[in-house]
PDB file of C-alpha atoms and ligand atoms in Angstrom:
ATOM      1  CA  UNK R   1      25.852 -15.777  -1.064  1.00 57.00           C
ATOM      2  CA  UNK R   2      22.874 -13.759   0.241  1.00 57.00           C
ATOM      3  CA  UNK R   3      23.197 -12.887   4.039  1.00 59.00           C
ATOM      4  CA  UNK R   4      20.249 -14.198   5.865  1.00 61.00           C
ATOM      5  CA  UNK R   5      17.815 -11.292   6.316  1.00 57.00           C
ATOM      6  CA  UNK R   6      14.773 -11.237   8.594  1.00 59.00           C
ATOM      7  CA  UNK R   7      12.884  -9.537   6.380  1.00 60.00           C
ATOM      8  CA  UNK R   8       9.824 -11.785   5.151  1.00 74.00           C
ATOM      9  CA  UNK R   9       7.871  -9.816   3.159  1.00 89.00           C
ATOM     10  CA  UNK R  10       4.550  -8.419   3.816  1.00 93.00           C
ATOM     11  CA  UNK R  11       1.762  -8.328   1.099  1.00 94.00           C
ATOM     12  CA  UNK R  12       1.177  -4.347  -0.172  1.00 94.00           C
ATOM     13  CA  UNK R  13      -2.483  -3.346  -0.213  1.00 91.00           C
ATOM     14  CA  UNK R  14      -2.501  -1.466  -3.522  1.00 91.00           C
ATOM     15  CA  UNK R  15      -0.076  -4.044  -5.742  1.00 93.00           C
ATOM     16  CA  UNK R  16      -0.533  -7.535  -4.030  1.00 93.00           C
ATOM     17  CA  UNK R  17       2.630  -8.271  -4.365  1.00 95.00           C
ATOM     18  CA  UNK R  18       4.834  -9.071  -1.344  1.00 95.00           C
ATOM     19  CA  UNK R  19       7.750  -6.577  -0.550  1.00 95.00           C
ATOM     20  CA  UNK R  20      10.519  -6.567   1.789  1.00 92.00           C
ATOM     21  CA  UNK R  21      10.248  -1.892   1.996  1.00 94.00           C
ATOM     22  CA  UNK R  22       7.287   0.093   2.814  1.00 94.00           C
ATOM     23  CA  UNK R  23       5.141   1.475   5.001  1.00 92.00           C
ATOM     24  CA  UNK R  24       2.453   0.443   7.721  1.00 90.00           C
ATOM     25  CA  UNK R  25      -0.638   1.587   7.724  1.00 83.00           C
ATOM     26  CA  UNK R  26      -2.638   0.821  10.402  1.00 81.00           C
ATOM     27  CA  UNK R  27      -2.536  -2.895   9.959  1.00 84.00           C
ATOM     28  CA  UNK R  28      -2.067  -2.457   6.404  1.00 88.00           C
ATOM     29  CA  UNK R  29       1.096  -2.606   4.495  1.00 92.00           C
ATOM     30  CA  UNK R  30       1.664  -0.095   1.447  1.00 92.00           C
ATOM     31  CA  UNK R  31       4.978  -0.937  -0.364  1.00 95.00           C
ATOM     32  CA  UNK R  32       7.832   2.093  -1.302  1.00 96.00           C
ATOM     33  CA  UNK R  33       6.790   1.830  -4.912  1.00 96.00           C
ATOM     34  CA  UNK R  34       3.108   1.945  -4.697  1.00 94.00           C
ATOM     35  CA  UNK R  35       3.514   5.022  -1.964  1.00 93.00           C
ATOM     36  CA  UNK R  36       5.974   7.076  -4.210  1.00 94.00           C
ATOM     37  CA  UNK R  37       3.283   6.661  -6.773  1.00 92.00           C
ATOM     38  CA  UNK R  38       0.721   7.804  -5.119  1.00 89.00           C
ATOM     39  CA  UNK R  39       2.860  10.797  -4.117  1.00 89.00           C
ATOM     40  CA  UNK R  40       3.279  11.635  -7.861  1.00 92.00           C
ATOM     41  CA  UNK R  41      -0.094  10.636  -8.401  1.00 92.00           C
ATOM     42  CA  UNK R  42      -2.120  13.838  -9.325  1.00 93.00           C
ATOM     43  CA  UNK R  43      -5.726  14.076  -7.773  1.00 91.00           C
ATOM     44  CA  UNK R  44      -7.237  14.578 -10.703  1.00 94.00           C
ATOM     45  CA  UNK R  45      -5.764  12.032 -12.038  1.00 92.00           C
ATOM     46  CA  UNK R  46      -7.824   8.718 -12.621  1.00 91.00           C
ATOM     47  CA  UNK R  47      -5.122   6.446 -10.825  1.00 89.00           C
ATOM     48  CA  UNK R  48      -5.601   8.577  -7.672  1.00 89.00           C
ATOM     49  CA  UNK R  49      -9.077   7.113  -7.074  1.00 90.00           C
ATOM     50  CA  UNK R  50      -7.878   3.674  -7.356  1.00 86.00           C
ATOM     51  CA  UNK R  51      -5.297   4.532  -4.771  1.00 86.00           C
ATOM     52  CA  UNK R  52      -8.152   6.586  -2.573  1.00 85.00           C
ATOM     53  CA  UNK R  53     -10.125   3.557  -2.434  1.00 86.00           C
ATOM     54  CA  UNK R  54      -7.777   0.956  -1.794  1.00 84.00           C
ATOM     55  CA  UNK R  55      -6.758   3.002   1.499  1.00 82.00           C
ATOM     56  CA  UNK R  56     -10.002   3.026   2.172  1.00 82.00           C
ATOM     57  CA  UNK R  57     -10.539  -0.477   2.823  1.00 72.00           C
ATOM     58  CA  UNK R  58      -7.639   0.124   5.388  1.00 71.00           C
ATOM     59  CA  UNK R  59      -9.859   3.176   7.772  1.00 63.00           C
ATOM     60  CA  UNK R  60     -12.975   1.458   7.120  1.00 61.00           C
ATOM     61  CA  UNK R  61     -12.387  -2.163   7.449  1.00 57.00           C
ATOM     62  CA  UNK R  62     -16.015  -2.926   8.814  1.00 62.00           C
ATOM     63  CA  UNK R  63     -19.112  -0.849   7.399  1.00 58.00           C
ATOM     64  CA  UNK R  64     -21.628  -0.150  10.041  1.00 61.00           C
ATOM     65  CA  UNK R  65     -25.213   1.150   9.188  1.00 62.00           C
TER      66      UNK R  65
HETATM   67 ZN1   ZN B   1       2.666  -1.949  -3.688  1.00 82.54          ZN
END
């Protein structure tokens, strides 16, 4: 039997998916998995843009001009 955790699950801003580890971001969630990928993530690699501008809808959540 599982012990009852409190751990819901919060939805990760790069994968969608809901995971119980990670890190907050502002009001954003980024899960262990999609951050130690980015880590490894090279910026020059292509992957590392998709990363760049998913965190970006986390600093710029409203677009003023
Ligand atoms: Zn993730």
């Amino acid at each position: 039997m599982f012990t009852e955790k409190k751990s819901v699950g919060e939805v990760c801003i790069v994968c969608n998916e809901v995971k119980n580890l990670g890190i907050h971001l502002y009001t954003s969630f980024i899960c262990t998995e999609c951050e130690l990928e980015m880590l490894h993530t090279d910026t020059s690699n292509p992957n590392y843009k998709f990363f760049v501008q998913r965190l970006k809808k986390v600093n710029t959540p409203q677009i003023y001009s």
